[in-house]
Short mmCIF file of C-alpha atoms (C1' of nucleotides) in Angstrom, two decimals:
data_model
loop_
_atom_site.label_atom_id
_atom_site.label_comp_id
_atom_site.label_asym_id
_atom_site.label_seq_id
_atom_site.Cartn_x
_atom_site.Cartn_y
_atom_site.Cartn_z
CA MET C 11 5.43 -14.11 -2.14
CA GLY C 12 2.27 -15.63 -1.82
CA TYR C 13 1.46 -19.51 -0.57
CA MET C 14 0.78 -18.23 3.07
CA CYS C 15 -1.65 -14.97 4.33
CA ASP C 16 -0.14 -12.08 4.35
CA PHE C 17 -1.94 -10.71 6.76
CA CYS C 18 -1.96 -13.24 9.16
CA GLY C 19 0.98 -15.06 7.89
CA ASP C 20 -0.84 -18.46 9.07
CA GLN C 21 -3.32 -19.90 6.90
CA ARG C 22 -2.83 -20.55 3.49
CA SER C 23 -3.94 -17.56 1.29
CA MET C 24 -6.69 -18.18 -0.86
CA VAL C 25 -7.67 -14.64 -2.10
CA TYR C 26 -5.82 -12.13 -3.72
CA CYS C 27 -6.76 -8.86 -3.44
CA ARG C 28 -5.28 -6.50 -6.26
CA SER C 29 -6.06 -3.37 -4.51
CA ASP C 30 -4.04 -4.57 -1.54
CA ALA C 31 -1.56 -6.44 -3.96
CA ALA C 32 -2.01 -9.21 -0.80
CA CYS C 33 -2.95 -12.77 -0.96
CA LEU C 34 -4.99 -13.56 1.94
CA CYS C 35 -7.01 -16.29 3.87
CA LEU C 36 -10.45 -16.50 3.80
CA SER C 37 -10.41 -15.17 7.12
CA CYS C 38 -8.26 -12.53 6.74
CA ASP C 39 -9.88 -11.13 4.00
CA ARG C 40 -13.27 -11.11 5.89
CA ASN C 41 -11.64 -9.02 8.05
CA VAL C 42 -9.69 -6.51 5.98
CA HIS C 43 -12.57 -6.07 4.23
CA SER C 44 -15.01 -5.46 6.42
CA ALA C 45 -13.53 -2.30 7.99
CA ASN C 46 -15.10 0.13 6.02
CA ALA C 47 -16.83 0.78 3.01
CA LEU C 48 -13.98 1.54 0.62
CA SER C 49 -12.25 -1.76 1.89
CA ARG C 50 -15.23 -3.75 1.02
CA ARG C 51 -15.54 -2.42 -2.34
CA HIS C 52 -11.64 -4.25 -3.04
CA SER C 53 -11.96 -6.61 -5.80
CA ARG C 54 -11.21 -9.77 -5.45
CA THR C 55 -10.46 -13.30 -6.55
CA LEU C 56 -8.72 -16.59 -6.34
CA VAL C 57 -5.26 -16.65 -5.98
CA CYS C 58 -3.17 -18.27 -8.72
CA GLU C 59 -2.65 -22.11 -7.44
CA ARG C 60 0.45 -22.81 -9.50
CA CYS C 61 2.82 -19.94 -8.75
CA ASN C 62 0.56 -18.66 -5.59
CA SER C 63 1.59 -15.06 -6.36
CA GLN C 64 -0.84 -13.79 -8.92
CA PRO C 65 -4.78 -13.27 -9.00
CA ALA C 66 -6.27 -16.14 -10.85
CA PHE C 67 -8.55 -15.47 -13.89
CA ILE C 68 -9.39 -18.93 -14.89
CA ARG C 69 -9.89 -22.48 -13.87
CA CYS C 70 -8.42 -25.60 -15.64
CA VAL C 71 -11.21 -27.82 -15.30
CA GLU C 72 -9.06 -30.62 -16.28
CA GLU C 73 -6.40 -30.12 -14.00
CA ARG C 74 -8.94 -28.83 -11.25
CA ILE C 75 -6.69 -25.97 -10.41
CA SER C 76 -7.14 -21.82 -10.31
CA LEU C 77 -4.47 -20.17 -12.62
CA CYS C 78 -3.30 -16.90 -12.80
CA GLN C 79 -3.00 -15.78 -16.46
CA ASN C 80 0.85 -16.05 -16.82
CA CYS C 81 0.78 -19.73 -15.33
CA ASP C 82 -2.39 -20.81 -17.78
CA TRP C 83 -0.32 -19.43 -20.64
CA LEU C 84 2.68 -21.55 -19.70
CA GLY C 85 0.51 -24.43 -19.18
CA HIS C 86 -1.52 -24.05 -22.01
CA THR C 87 0.32 -23.24 -24.92
CA GLY C 88 2.71 -25.54 -24.57
CA SER C 89 0.88 -29.11 -26.07
CA THR C 90 -2.22 -29.41 -28.08
CA GLU C 91 -3.90 -31.27 -25.40
CA ALA C 92 -3.36 -29.02 -22.69
CA SER C 93 -4.54 -26.35 -25.29
CA THR C 94 -7.45 -28.18 -25.49
CA HIS C 95 -8.04 -28.31 -21.90
CA LYS C 96 -12.15 -26.81 -20.64
CA LYS C 97 -11.43 -23.54 -18.71
CA GLN C 98 -13.83 -21.76 -16.37
CA ALA C 99 -13.56 -18.23 -15.47
CA VAL C 100 -12.75 -17.40 -11.91
CA ASN C 101 -15.22 -14.45 -10.96
CA CYS C 102 -14.09 -11.58 -8.76
CA TYR C 103 -16.10 -9.86 -5.95
CA SER C 104 -16.12 -7.77 -3.36
CA GLY C 105 -17.95 -7.32 -0.06
CA CYS C 106 -18.06 -9.87 2.50
CA PRO C 107 -19.53 -12.98 1.10
CA SER C 108 -20.31 -15.45 3.51
CA ALA C 109 -18.36 -19.00 2.91
CA ALA C 110 -21.99 -20.26 1.52
CA GLU C 111 -21.90 -17.20 -1.14
CA LEU C 112 -18.39 -17.97 -2.03
CA SER C 113 -19.33 -21.71 -2.72
CA THR C 114 -21.98 -20.23 -5.37
CA ILE C 115 -19.23 -17.63 -6.91
CA TRP C 116 -16.52 -20.44 -7.41
CA SER C 117 -18.92 -23.86 -7.24
CA PHE C 118 -16.12 -25.13 -8.31
CA VAL C 119 -13.76 -24.84 -4.84
CA LEU C 120 -15.11 -27.87 -3.04
CA ASP C 121 -13.11 -26.75 0.45
CA ILE C 122 -14.02 -23.23 1.16
CA PRO C 123 -13.97 -23.57 4.59
CA SER C 124 -16.50 -21.69 7.22
CA VAL C 125 -15.11 -18.24 8.19
CA GLY C 126 -17.84 -17.55 10.08
CA ASP C 127 -20.87 -15.77 10.70
CA SER C 128 -21.25 -12.96 8.59
CA THR C 129 -20.04 -9.12 10.30
CA CYS C 130 -21.17 -7.58 7.82
CA GLU C 131 -24.17 -7.96 6.66
CA LYS C 132 -24.18 -4.68 5.68
CA GLY C 133 -21.88 -4.92 3.34
CA MET C 134 -23.61 -7.55 1.43
CA SER C 135 -25.87 -5.92 -0.07
CA LEU C 136 -22.65 -4.08 -1.63
CA MET C 137 -21.05 -7.25 -2.49
CA SER C 138 -20.77 -7.79 -6.34
CA ILE C 139 -19.36 -10.65 -8.12
CA THR C 140 -17.30 -9.51 -11.16
CA ASP C 141 -17.47 -12.41 -13.85
CA ASN C 142 -13.82 -12.30 -15.80
CA SER C 143 -15.50 -11.41 -18.56
CA LEU C 144 -14.54 -14.16 -20.67
CA THR C 145 -18.56 -14.61 -21.47
CA ASN C 146 -19.55 -14.30 -24.89
CA SER C 147 -21.21 -11.10 -25.31
CA MET C 148 -23.27 -12.69 -28.10
CA ASP C 149 -24.35 -15.44 -25.31
CA PRO C 150 -24.89 -13.75 -22.05
CA PRO C 151 -25.12 -15.92 -18.92
CA GLN C 152 -28.49 -17.19 -18.46
CA SER C 153 -28.51 -16.39 -14.87
CA LYS C 154 -29.24 -13.45 -13.87
CA ASP C 155 -30.09 -13.60 -10.14
CA GLY C 156 -26.72 -14.21 -9.10
CA GLN C 157 -27.51 -18.01 -8.31
CA ASP C 158 -24.74 -19.48 -10.80
CA VAL C 159 -22.19 -16.70 -12.17
CA SER C 160 -19.77 -18.51 -13.17
CA VAL C 161 -19.07 -18.81 -16.65
CA PHE C 162 -18.27 -21.58 -18.24
CA ILE C 163 -15.83 -20.94 -21.58
CA GLU C 164 -16.07 -23.12 -24.35
CA GLU C 165 -12.86 -23.84 -26.10
CA ASN C 166 -14.41 -20.98 -28.97
CA ASP C 167 -14.15 -18.31 -26.21
CA VAL C 168 -10.77 -19.42 -25.04
CA LYS C 169 -9.30 -18.96 -28.93
CA ASN C 170 -10.85 -16.11 -29.03
CA ILE C 171 -9.27 -14.51 -25.94
CA ASP C 172 -6.05 -16.60 -27.64
CA LYS C 173 -6.76 -14.05 -31.05
CA SER C 174 -6.52 -11.21 -28.75
CA SER C 175 -3.72 -12.07 -27.41
CA ASP C 176 -1.85 -12.45 -30.29
CA TRP C 177 -1.50 -9.44 -30.87
CA MET C 178 1.46 -9.81 -27.85
CA GLY C 179 3.11 -12.03 -30.56
CA SER C 180 4.65 -14.98 -30.43
CA SER C 181 7.39 -13.70 -28.19
CA ALA C 182 5.34 -11.98 -26.10
CA MET C 183 6.96 -12.05 -22.41
CA PRO C 184 4.60 -13.98 -19.70
CA GLU C 185 5.44 -10.49 -18.11
CA LEU C 186 3.76 -8.80 -20.19
CA ARG C 187 0.48 -11.02 -20.21
CA THR C 188 0.85 -10.83 -16.53
CA LYS C 189 0.62 -6.40 -16.92
CA ARG C 190 -1.96 -6.77 -19.26
CA GLN C 191 -3.88 -8.82 -16.93
CA ASN C 192 -3.14 -6.60 -14.03
CA VAL C 193 -4.14 -4.04 -16.43
CA ASN C 194 -7.18 -6.10 -16.89
CA SER C 195 -8.38 -6.64 -13.04
CA THR C 196 -11.54 -5.53 -11.65
CA SER C 197 -13.74 -2.93 -9.40
CA SER C 198 -16.17 -3.11 -7.60
CA LYS C 199 -17.93 -1.10 -9.67
CA THR C 200 -18.09 -3.04 -12.89
CA CYS C 201 -21.14 -4.84 -14.41
CA CYS C 202 -21.45 -7.82 -14.39
CA PRO C 203 -24.09 -10.97 -14.50
CA GLY C 204 -25.84 -11.47 -11.00
CA THR C 205 -24.86 -8.15 -9.76
CA LYS C 206 -27.69 -7.46 -7.36
CA ALA C 207 -30.46 -4.77 -8.50
CA SER C 208 -29.17 -2.22 -5.72
CA ASP C 209 -25.67 -2.86 -7.70
CA LEU C 210 -27.38 -2.28 -11.15
CA GLU C 211 -28.56 1.26 -9.64
CA GLU C 212 -25.07 2.24 -8.64
CA ASP C 213 -23.48 1.02 -12.26
CA ASP C 214 -26.54 3.39 -13.82
CA LYS C 215 -24.96 6.03 -11.50
CA PHE C 216 -21.91 5.43 -12.03
CA TYR C 217 -22.52 5.40 -16.01
CA GLU C 218 -24.25 8.42 -15.98
CA ASP C 219 -22.09 10.65 -13.67
CA PHE C 220 -18.50 8.71 -15.24
CA ASN C 221 -16.14 10.26 -13.54
CA MET C 222 -12.95 9.57 -14.27
CA ASP C 223 -10.84 11.35 -11.17
CA GLU C 224 -7.30 9.62 -12.45
CA VAL C 225 -6.51 11.56 -15.09
CA ASP C 226 -8.72 14.81 -14.18
CA LEU C 227 -10.81 13.95 -17.04
CA ASN C 228 -14.44 15.02 -16.29
CA ILE C 229 -17.47 13.08 -18.51
CA GLU C 230 -20.25 13.80 -16.75
CA ASN C 231 -22.42 11.75 -19.28
CA TYR C 232 -21.09 8.45 -19.40
CA GLU C 233 -24.00 6.99 -21.95
CA GLU C 234 -23.16 10.49 -23.76
CA ILE C 235 -20.33 9.42 -24.73
CA PHE C 236 -19.75 5.46 -24.98
CA GLY C 237 -23.22 4.27 -25.04
CA VAL C 238 -23.01 5.41 -28.67
CA ALA C 239 -19.94 5.88 -29.52
CA LEU C 240 -19.21 2.07 -29.07
CA ASN C 241 -22.38 0.63 -29.47
CA ASP C 242 -20.36 -0.14 -33.25
CA PRO C 243 -17.64 -2.07 -33.84
CA GLU C 244 -16.89 0.54 -36.77
CA GLN C 245 -17.59 3.34 -34.61
CA LEU C 246 -14.76 1.89 -32.27
CA PHE C 247 -12.02 1.26 -34.93
CA GLY C 248 -13.34 2.68 -37.81
CA ASN C 249 -12.05 5.60 -39.19
CA ASP C 250 -14.31 7.72 -37.62
CA GLY C 251 -14.52 5.74 -34.34
CA ILE C 252 -13.37 6.29 -31.08
CA GLY C 253 -10.04 7.11 -32.42
CA SER C 254 -11.49 10.39 -33.78
CA LEU C 255 -13.88 10.71 -30.97
CA PHE C 256 -11.27 11.20 -28.25
CA GLY C 257 -8.59 12.67 -30.75
CA VAL C 258 -5.89 9.99 -30.80
CA LYS C 259 -6.50 8.40 -33.90
CA ASP C 260 -2.88 9.56 -35.16
CA MET C 261 -1.56 9.52 -31.88
CA SER C 262 1.78 7.31 -31.53
CA GLY C 263 3.06 5.41 -28.47
CA ALA C 264 5.33 8.18 -28.20
CA ASP C 265 2.50 10.71 -28.27
CA LEU C 266 1.00 8.53 -25.57
CA ASN C 267 3.78 8.84 -23.89
CA ARG C 268 4.18 12.69 -23.77
CA ARG C 269 0.52 13.35 -23.37
CA GLY C 270 -0.41 10.77 -20.46
CA THR C 271 -3.90 13.12 -20.64
CA TYR C 272 -4.84 11.67 -23.91
CA ALA C 273 -3.29 8.63 -23.13
CA ALA C 274 -6.00 8.04 -20.82
CA GLU C 275 -8.77 9.54 -23.21
CA GLY C 276 -7.68 6.97 -25.96
CA SER C 277 -8.72 4.02 -23.60
CA SER C 278 -8.03 0.79 -25.09
CA ILE C 279 -6.72 1.87 -28.55
CA GLY C 280 -4.66 4.43 -27.50
CA LEU C 281 -3.28 1.33 -25.33
CA VAL C 282 -2.66 -1.01 -27.88
CA LYS C 283 -0.98 1.64 -30.06
CA SER C 284 0.98 3.01 -27.61
CA MET C 285 1.92 -0.56 -26.77
CA GLN C 286 2.74 -1.45 -30.68
CA PRO C 287 6.71 -0.09 -30.78
CA ALA C 288 6.84 -3.36 -28.01
CA ILE C 289 4.98 -5.68 -30.44
CA SER C 290 8.11 -8.10 -32.08
CA ASN C 291 5.76 -9.61 -34.74
CA PRO C 292 3.90 -6.75 -36.65
CA ALA C 293 0.89 -9.55 -38.08
CA SER C 294 0.57 -9.81 -34.52
CA ALA C 295 -0.12 -6.22 -34.25
CA ASP C 296 -2.83 -6.79 -36.90
CA SER C 297 -4.72 -9.42 -35.91
CA VAL C 298 -5.47 -6.64 -32.58
CA ILE C 299 -6.21 -4.31 -35.05
CA SER C 300 -8.03 -6.41 -37.98
CA SER C 301 -10.79 -7.07 -34.70
CA LYS C 302 -12.64 -4.40 -35.57
CA THR C 303 -14.72 -6.11 -38.18
CA ASP C 304 -14.12 -9.14 -36.12
CA PRO C 305 -17.21 -9.12 -33.53
CA ASN C 306 -15.73 -12.07 -31.63
CA LEU C 307 -12.53 -9.99 -31.48
CA CYS C 308 -14.25 -7.34 -30.53
CA PHE C 309 -15.28 -9.40 -27.76
CA ALA C 310 -12.44 -10.35 -27.18
CA THR C 311 -11.00 -7.02 -27.36
CA GLN C 312 -13.07 -5.59 -24.79
CA ALA C 313 -12.10 -8.58 -22.40
CA HIS C 314 -8.81 -8.50 -22.21
CA SER C 315 -7.31 -5.22 -23.40
CA SER C 316 -10.72 -3.85 -21.46
CA ILE C 317 -11.05 -0.21 -21.25
CA SER C 318 -8.96 1.13 -18.43
CA PHE C 319 -8.50 5.23 -17.99
CA SER C 320 -5.72 5.16 -15.82
CA GLY C 321 -3.31 6.58 -17.94
CA LEU C 322 -1.31 3.50 -18.64
CA SER C 323 2.06 4.56 -21.23
CA VAL C 324 4.32 2.62 -22.60
CA GLU C 325 6.90 3.53 -19.89
CA SER C 326 4.37 2.31 -17.11
CA SER C 327 6.56 -0.24 -14.71
CA ALA C 328 4.95 -3.20 -13.94
CA ALA C 329 3.90 -1.83 -10.95
CA ASP C 330 2.00 1.02 -12.24
CA HIS C 331 0.09 -1.70 -14.06
CA GLN C 332 -0.51 -3.29 -10.44
CA ASP C 333 -1.96 0.17 -9.49
CA CYS C 334 -4.11 0.39 -12.18
CA GLY C 335 -5.75 -2.89 -10.91
CA ALA C 336 -7.32 -0.53 -8.92
CA SER C 337 -8.49 1.59 -11.35
CA PRO C 338 -12.30 2.13 -10.93
CA MET C 339 -13.21 1.97 -14.52
CA VAL C 340 -12.65 -1.15 -16.16
CA LEU C 341 -16.11 -2.87 -17.79
CA MET C 342 -16.28 -6.00 -17.28
CA GLY C 343 -18.96 -8.97 -17.45
CA GLU C 344 -21.60 -7.38 -19.60
CA PRO C 345 -21.53 -7.89 -23.09
CA PRO C 346 -19.77 -5.17 -24.76
CA PRO C 347 -22.17 -2.57 -25.58
CA TRP C 348 -20.32 -1.64 -29.09
CA CYS C 349 -21.43 -5.52 -30.07
CA PRO C 350 -23.88 -5.67 -33.01
CA GLU C 351 -26.95 -6.41 -30.92
CA SER C 352 -28.13 -3.06 -30.84
CA SER C 353 -27.51 -0.05 -33.57
CA PHE C 354 -27.49 3.33 -32.89
CA PRO C 355 -29.05 6.00 -35.70
CA SER C 356 -26.17 7.74 -36.85
CA THR C 357 -27.69 10.91 -36.30
CA SER C 358 -27.72 10.18 -32.23
CA ARG C 359 -23.64 9.09 -32.33
CA SER C 360 -23.10 12.18 -34.65
CA SER C 361 -25.23 14.43 -31.76
CA ALA C 362 -23.03 12.40 -29.04
CA VAL C 363 -19.93 13.56 -31.07
CA MET C 364 -20.74 16.73 -31.31
CA ARG C 365 -21.90 17.09 -27.13
CA TYR C 366 -18.37 15.46 -26.79
CA MET C 367 -16.39 17.99 -28.86
CA GLU C 368 -18.34 20.55 -27.08
CA LYS C 369 -17.63 19.27 -23.46
CA LYS C 370 -13.70 18.54 -24.55
CA LYS C 371 -13.25 22.25 -25.61
CA THR C 372 -14.71 23.36 -21.98
CA ARG C 373 -12.75 21.08 -20.80
CA LYS C 374 -10.09 21.86 -18.58
CA PHE C 375 -7.26 19.23 -18.03
CA ASP C 376 -5.29 20.10 -15.22
CA LYS C 377 -4.65 23.80 -15.06
CA LYS C 378 -5.48 25.11 -12.12
CA VAL C 379 -6.10 28.64 -10.86
CA ARG C 380 -4.44 28.99 -8.23
CA TYR C 381 -4.77 32.76 -7.81
CA ALA C 382 -8.19 34.11 -8.72
CA SER C 383 -7.14 37.94 -8.74
CA ARG C 384 -3.79 36.73 -10.89
CA LYS C 385 -6.21 35.89 -13.17
CA ALA C 386 -8.48 38.01 -12.88
CA ARG C 387 -5.89 40.71 -13.41
CA ALA C 388 -4.84 38.83 -16.94
CA ASP C 389 -8.17 38.31 -18.61
CA VAL C 390 -8.15 41.74 -18.62
CA ARG C 391 -4.94 42.82 -19.57
CA ARG C 392 -3.78 44.51 -22.99
CA ARG C 393 -1.64 42.49 -25.59
CA VAL C 394 0.40 42.20 -28.14
CA LYS C 395 0.22 38.95 -29.83
CA GLY C 396 -0.61 37.40 -27.08
CA ARG C 397 1.99 38.85 -25.20
CA PHE C 398 1.23 41.59 -22.09
CA VAL C 399 2.63 44.74 -22.82
CA LYS C 400 2.62 48.01 -20.64
CA ALA C 401 0.49 50.23 -19.24
CA GLY C 402 -0.25 52.78 -21.85
CA ASP C 403 1.42 51.08 -24.84
CA ALA C 404 -0.20 50.12 -27.93
CA TYR C 405 -1.90 47.08 -28.09
CA ASP C 406 -3.78 44.73 -30.39
CA TYR C 407 -6.01 42.85 -28.47
CA ASP C 408 -8.05 44.55 -25.08
CA PRO C 409 -9.52 41.39 -23.54
CA LEU C 410 -12.55 44.06 -22.22
CA ASN C 411 -13.19 45.93 -25.69
CA GLU C 412 -11.48 43.86 -28.38
CA THR C 413 -10.20 46.71 -29.80
CA ARG C 414 -6.96 47.81 -30.92
CA SER C 415 -4.82 50.94 -30.27
CA PHE C 416 -3.53 50.97 -33.73
"C1'" DG B 21 10.87 1.16 -49.62
"C1'" DT B 22 12.83 6.23 -49.41
"C1'" DA B 23 12.13 11.45 -49.27
"C1'" DC B 24 9.65 15.38 -50.28
"C1'" DC B 25 5.68 17.95 -49.32
"C1'" DT B 26 1.84 19.25 -46.68
"C1'" DG B 27 -1.44 20.28 -43.14
"C1'" DT B 28 -2.76 19.22 -38.04
"C1'" DC B 29 -0.89 19.21 -33.54
"C1'" DT B 30 1.27 20.08 -29.32
"C1'" DG B 31 3.77 22.04 -25.68
"C1'" DG B 32 6.68 25.75 -24.65
"C1'" DA B 33 7.83 30.73 -24.63
"C1'" DC B 34 6.81 35.24 -24.43
"C1'" DC B 35 4.85 39.30 -22.13
"C1'" DA B 36 3.68 42.90 -17.80
"C1'" DC B 37 2.72 43.21 -13.00
"C1'" DA B 38 -0.09 42.78 -9.31
"C1'" DA B 39 0.27 39.68 -5.43
"C1'" DA B 40 2.37 36.16 -2.55
"C1'" DA B 41 7.03 34.60 -0.50
"C1'" DA B 42 11.06 35.84 1.73
"C1'" DT B 43 13.71 38.93 3.82
"C1'" DC B 44 15.61 42.44 6.37
"C1'" DA B 45 15.50 45.80 10.15
"C1'" DC X 11 9.19 37.68 19.41
"C1'" DT X 12 6.50 41.13 16.69
"C1'" DT X 13 6.08 44.45 13.44
"C1'" DG X 14 6.78 47.11 9.06
"C1'" DA X 15 9.23 48.27 5.03
"C1'" DT X 16 12.06 46.53 0.88
"C1'" DT X 17 13.02 42.90 -2.76
"C1'" DT X 18 12.62 38.52 -5.17
"C1'" DT X 19 9.39 35.39 -7.12
"C1'" DT X 20 5.32 33.54 -9.16
"C1'" DG X 21 1.14 33.35 -11.58
"C1'" DT X 22 -2.23 34.66 -15.40
"C1'" DG X 23 -3.64 33.86 -20.81
"C1'" DG X 24 -3.09 34.95 -26.07
"C1'" DT X 25 -0.82 34.04 -29.47
"C1'" DC X 26 3.29 32.64 -32.17
"C1'" DC X 27 6.62 29.18 -33.08
"C1'" DA X 28 8.98 24.62 -33.60
"C1'" DG X 29 9.19 20.16 -33.79
"C1'" DA X 30 6.42 16.05 -34.34
"C1'" DC X 31 3.13 12.86 -36.60
"C1'" DA X 32 0.68 11.62 -40.19
"C1'" DG X 33 -1.01 10.59 -44.82
"C1'" DG X 34 -0.27 11.85 -49.88
"C1'" DT X 35 2.30 12.11 -53.72
#
DNA sequence: GTACCTGTCTGGACCACAAAAATCA
DNA sequence: CTTGATTTTTGTGGTCCAGACAGGT
């Protein structure tokens, strides 16, 4: 696994494509991902220079090495010296950036080989660079023009991240962290500083017509739900927050298993709850739940628990989580909309909740009517206590007349 | 901490029968 | 192989009920 390009097997692998679960050299990355518009949207990042098998999410400035979350955790939690290492986010990208552009994305990587002239310049307009959401939402990157999209991680930020990961418990296995990392995968649709205007327009459309295909859950207006509901940490985590908004506040992990649809609806909270049974240290779990009152943790939770609508469940395998890497809906990079810098009137929120509830009522989950004729007949059949009755028998419900025969 | 009660929510069962699918001559 | 008749299976929606769960006492 890793080190050599999975495609050509000739060159050293340099980037990791989550969608393909493949380590590629830059040349093959370019070839593979210039094939079509869909492949251009694959989110890629550097491959971990330690394990050579996982996508890097952070670069240790001191060690000058890009690390996946697992290796970062293994390497930086042992000694206090290592834990103080400054780290830099490793950005994801999509499209077919040139070597120069990759140098811009990964300014710390000095030896990006030229991959030749762009063969998919059209794709460049689609290129997006996703910062791994390690920026502090309270202090967004200064540059918005994409010239310097790398984000420097201050120690506080890293600690915040660690806080967010504390819920995994001190005994949390690296595998779990890896899973979480996979869940945090990015896509070309994710917002990020430095995204070009056209991308932002696309993103706007994306939010406006937010379609969670993977869970068969259609919400036509993203902002209607999240733009309001997520603007306040209390709304997100509080008594009447997103839990109730999504109808999952009282759902256990078992419920999330049993009701995959709701697992998807539950967003990160559902995920956190669903994973609680696996947490060996209750205090650690509490540390996450308590994040509702801590803006920094609020950010950290967003950064690492992220919001995925891939229908995760406790029983999801590692592969499942890997698949989630291709999930089109992970919010990263942008300051979390629910952080305190903006506040929504409570009336707007309540109206948004009402609108959502109305939509939820009318929403059809996985129900598909295969035979319209049968449905039409069922719609007019008389019933007794909901059961169909023989023609001519007494009934207590007639869909056509809503009258009773007795 | 445990047991009990209450309220809420969910999935599944139930029903008749037309339509679809399968089987046979 | 094709066609028509016969038999079997499927799917439809409103209601009820058991079970799971959370919260309070």
